[in-house]
């Protein structure tokens, strides 16, 4: 290998052979690389960005931060790492999370195996050689027995093809592809298109700089205050004193992170009791607000009570009644990704901030000087597109992935993504998808979901090596059964009832399929454990005399915990109504 070892200046590799190629150097790619190296495998990571961090490398928009508390939004595989790293805030901001990713890369000496600024363009399974041929935009042509997609669930920016985009003379930004040097909006007339998570985080900060801010809203979004704060050394030390216990409790929860959860049904409480419960949960803030009662995502009448509470909060905060009503969502609370904010609704009380409703009269076109809606032109100096991502499968769409018989993954997934356990798909041997469609992924704490997948995949890959096998891939019937189960469980939850990126509704022409597994993280983990314990049941292993024998468990032992149905309320409800496969 030529060039330096920092991953930037290497010459393109041609003809190199690896045990595994990993696509992406976010948290998933970093951890996969660490685990495979620890098991003695050779591996190369190709990363399109100029550094590690994945979504936290690209998403540098103002106010970007995590919505899971930082003491839990971190790797749990290393007690030393837990003790060494100190988070500064309750909800870590993007620069700090990126620093953490860089610390992990350095702490475990991972950079020498990563090529940055290198986008994988194709991955083709060679049926004769039983390996993957991987090519990149920089001219790399290498082969690997295993190809592991660590491309992220929210990493392919959704660029809405507004008419006349090229006519606008000012700068145009996307929150998911923010300039690394930052943007100064001081004194500018700024337009923000979209009111999802990135908009809700960035709008209060942009409003502090802009001379005038116009927000174009198609769909109102529920948001709960973060009540972010600096972490005291005493608080950090208390958690670090028994970090493993917190991690274990988190793994037993449907979301993969721990917070107090009230399992009682909202409809069994009196209106006064509900009001008090919601008020207390609101004062705690953040995503745990959805844990105020156990039936909020399963009973529409129960959900109506928390939705009414949230709308009343908006009306109490926003002084202009007409603006307040526009900001009040009319869909199911928590149906779309619940947002967490700092001063979002208060921003609309500022005289220089205007909300424009584009739900019935969409943006017609960009002009040289702004945006035209319903015959009126809004003069703007800069435009921010907070239009989200092609979630779950968008990053796969950017790569031509070809499996057996010349079938591409895009062709197979045309009617919606199909994968067994969200980790592998029939017809594509030795291809693994970290937090892929059909796994908890975005409905769980992402780092914990990543760790569980990586540990499972690493044990699987090691088993294939142990028995001298050539390939492993799902049996078609097993994949079909799992996809059917994912779809059935999704119908139990109110989350499947609205047009969200969970079902691909934000991208025109996409099939409406609920992509993440909603049955709960512990239920899913138990299923993965059972599949492995039963000799990778549902997979076909070829090229070895002993095919489906029980493997040697190396890394997944920490995920083999008793399934306590009483502490995973949403999953319990789903699992009791729909059989766990």
PDB file of C-alpha atoms in Angstrom, residues 19-25 28-33 35-37 41-46 120 123 132 134 144-152 396 399 401 423 428-435 450 453-454 457-458 460-462:
ATOM      1  CA  UNK A  19     -11.440 -10.330   4.321  1.00  0.00           C
ATOM      2  CA  UNK A  20     -13.935  -7.473   4.522  1.00  0.00           C
ATOM      3  CA  UNK A  21     -14.643  -4.095   2.980  1.00  0.00           C
ATOM      4  CA  UNK A  22     -16.702  -1.729   5.109  1.00  0.00           C
ATOM      5  CA  UNK A  23     -18.560   1.149   3.464  1.00  0.00           C
ATOM      6  CA  UNK A  24     -18.705   4.169   5.761  1.00  0.00           C
ATOM      7  CA  UNK A  25     -16.668   5.429   8.734  1.00  0.00           C
ATOM      8  CA  UNK A  28     -21.113   1.706  12.607  1.00  0.00           C
ATOM      9  CA  UNK A  29     -18.074   1.513  10.349  1.00  0.00           C
ATOM     10  CA  UNK A  30     -15.640   2.356  13.148  1.00  0.00           C
ATOM     11  CA  UNK A  31     -17.016  -0.294  15.483  1.00  0.00           C
ATOM     12  CA  UNK A  32     -17.222  -2.920  12.728  1.00  0.00           C
ATOM     13  CA  UNK A  33     -13.588  -2.247  11.850  1.00  0.00           C
ATOM     14  CA  UNK A  35     -14.315  -5.808  16.005  1.00  0.00           C
ATOM     15  CA  UNK A  36     -13.068  -7.426  12.790  1.00  0.00           C
ATOM     16  CA  UNK A  37      -9.491  -6.349  13.440  1.00  0.00           C
ATOM     17  CA  UNK A  41      -9.551 -10.195   9.895  1.00  0.00           C
ATOM     18  CA  UNK A  42      -8.087  -7.843   7.315  1.00  0.00           C
ATOM     19  CA  UNK A  43     -10.429  -4.950   6.554  1.00  0.00           C
ATOM     20  CA  UNK A  44     -10.562  -1.729   4.605  1.00  0.00           C
ATOM     21  CA  UNK A  45     -13.030   1.100   5.214  1.00  0.00           C
ATOM     22  CA  UNK A  46     -13.972   3.472   2.404  1.00  0.00           C
ATOM     23  CA  UNK A 120     -17.844   3.415  -3.183  1.00  0.00           C
ATOM     24  CA  UNK A 123     -20.088  -3.675  -5.272  1.00  0.00           C
ATOM     25  CA  UNK A 132     -17.235  -9.052  -3.651  1.00  0.00           C
ATOM     26  CA  UNK A 134     -15.672  -3.213  -4.904  1.00  0.00           C
ATOM     27  CA  UNK A 144     -13.289  -8.931  -0.264  1.00  0.00           C
ATOM     28  CA  UNK A 145     -15.031 -12.023   0.993  1.00  0.00           C
ATOM     29  CA  UNK A 146     -17.486  -9.892   2.958  1.00  0.00           C
ATOM     30  CA  UNK A 147     -19.005  -6.514   2.126  1.00  0.00           C
ATOM     31  CA  UNK A 148     -20.488  -4.611   5.041  1.00  0.00           C
ATOM     32  CA  UNK A 149     -22.711  -1.600   4.484  1.00  0.00           C
ATOM     33  CA  UNK A 150     -22.259   0.917   7.300  1.00  0.00           C
ATOM     34  CA  UNK A 151     -23.850   3.718   5.296  1.00  0.00           C
ATOM     35  CA  UNK A 152     -26.251   5.051   7.920  1.00  0.00           C
ATOM     36  CA  UNK A 396     -27.853   2.131  -0.760  1.00  0.00           C
ATOM     37  CA  UNK A 399     -24.140   2.459  -4.901  1.00  0.00           C
ATOM     38  CA  UNK A 401     -24.877  -3.316  -5.590  1.00  0.00           C
ATOM     39  CA  UNK A 423     -28.895  -7.631   8.540  1.00  0.00           C
ATOM     40  CA  UNK A 428     -26.569 -11.131  -1.924  1.00  0.00           C
ATOM     41  CA  UNK A 429     -24.239 -13.563  -0.134  1.00  0.00           C
ATOM     42  CA  UNK A 430     -21.804 -12.241   2.483  1.00  0.00           C
ATOM     43  CA  UNK A 431     -23.376  -8.778   2.297  1.00  0.00           C
ATOM     44  CA  UNK A 432     -24.335  -7.303   5.669  1.00  0.00           C
ATOM     45  CA  UNK A 433     -26.363  -4.157   6.382  1.00  0.00           C
ATOM     46  CA  UNK A 434     -25.734  -2.506   9.751  1.00  0.00           C
ATOM     47  CA  UNK A 435     -29.028  -1.095  11.123  1.00  0.00           C
ATOM     48  CA  UNK A 450     -25.159  -0.468  15.884  1.00  0.00           C
ATOM     49  CA  UNK A 453     -25.650  -5.559  14.920  1.00  0.00           C
ATOM     50  CA  UNK A 454     -21.880  -5.393  14.683  1.00  0.00           C
ATOM     51  CA  UNK A 457     -22.252  -9.865  12.377  1.00  0.00           C
ATOM     52  CA  UNK A 458     -18.717 -10.289  13.716  1.00  0.00           C
ATOM     53  CA  UNK A 460     -21.379 -14.666  12.200  1.00  0.00           C
ATOM     54  CA  UNK A 461     -18.348 -13.852  10.051  1.00  0.00           C
ATOM     55  CA  UNK A 462     -16.039 -15.577  12.529  1.00  0.00           C
TER      56      UNK A 462
END
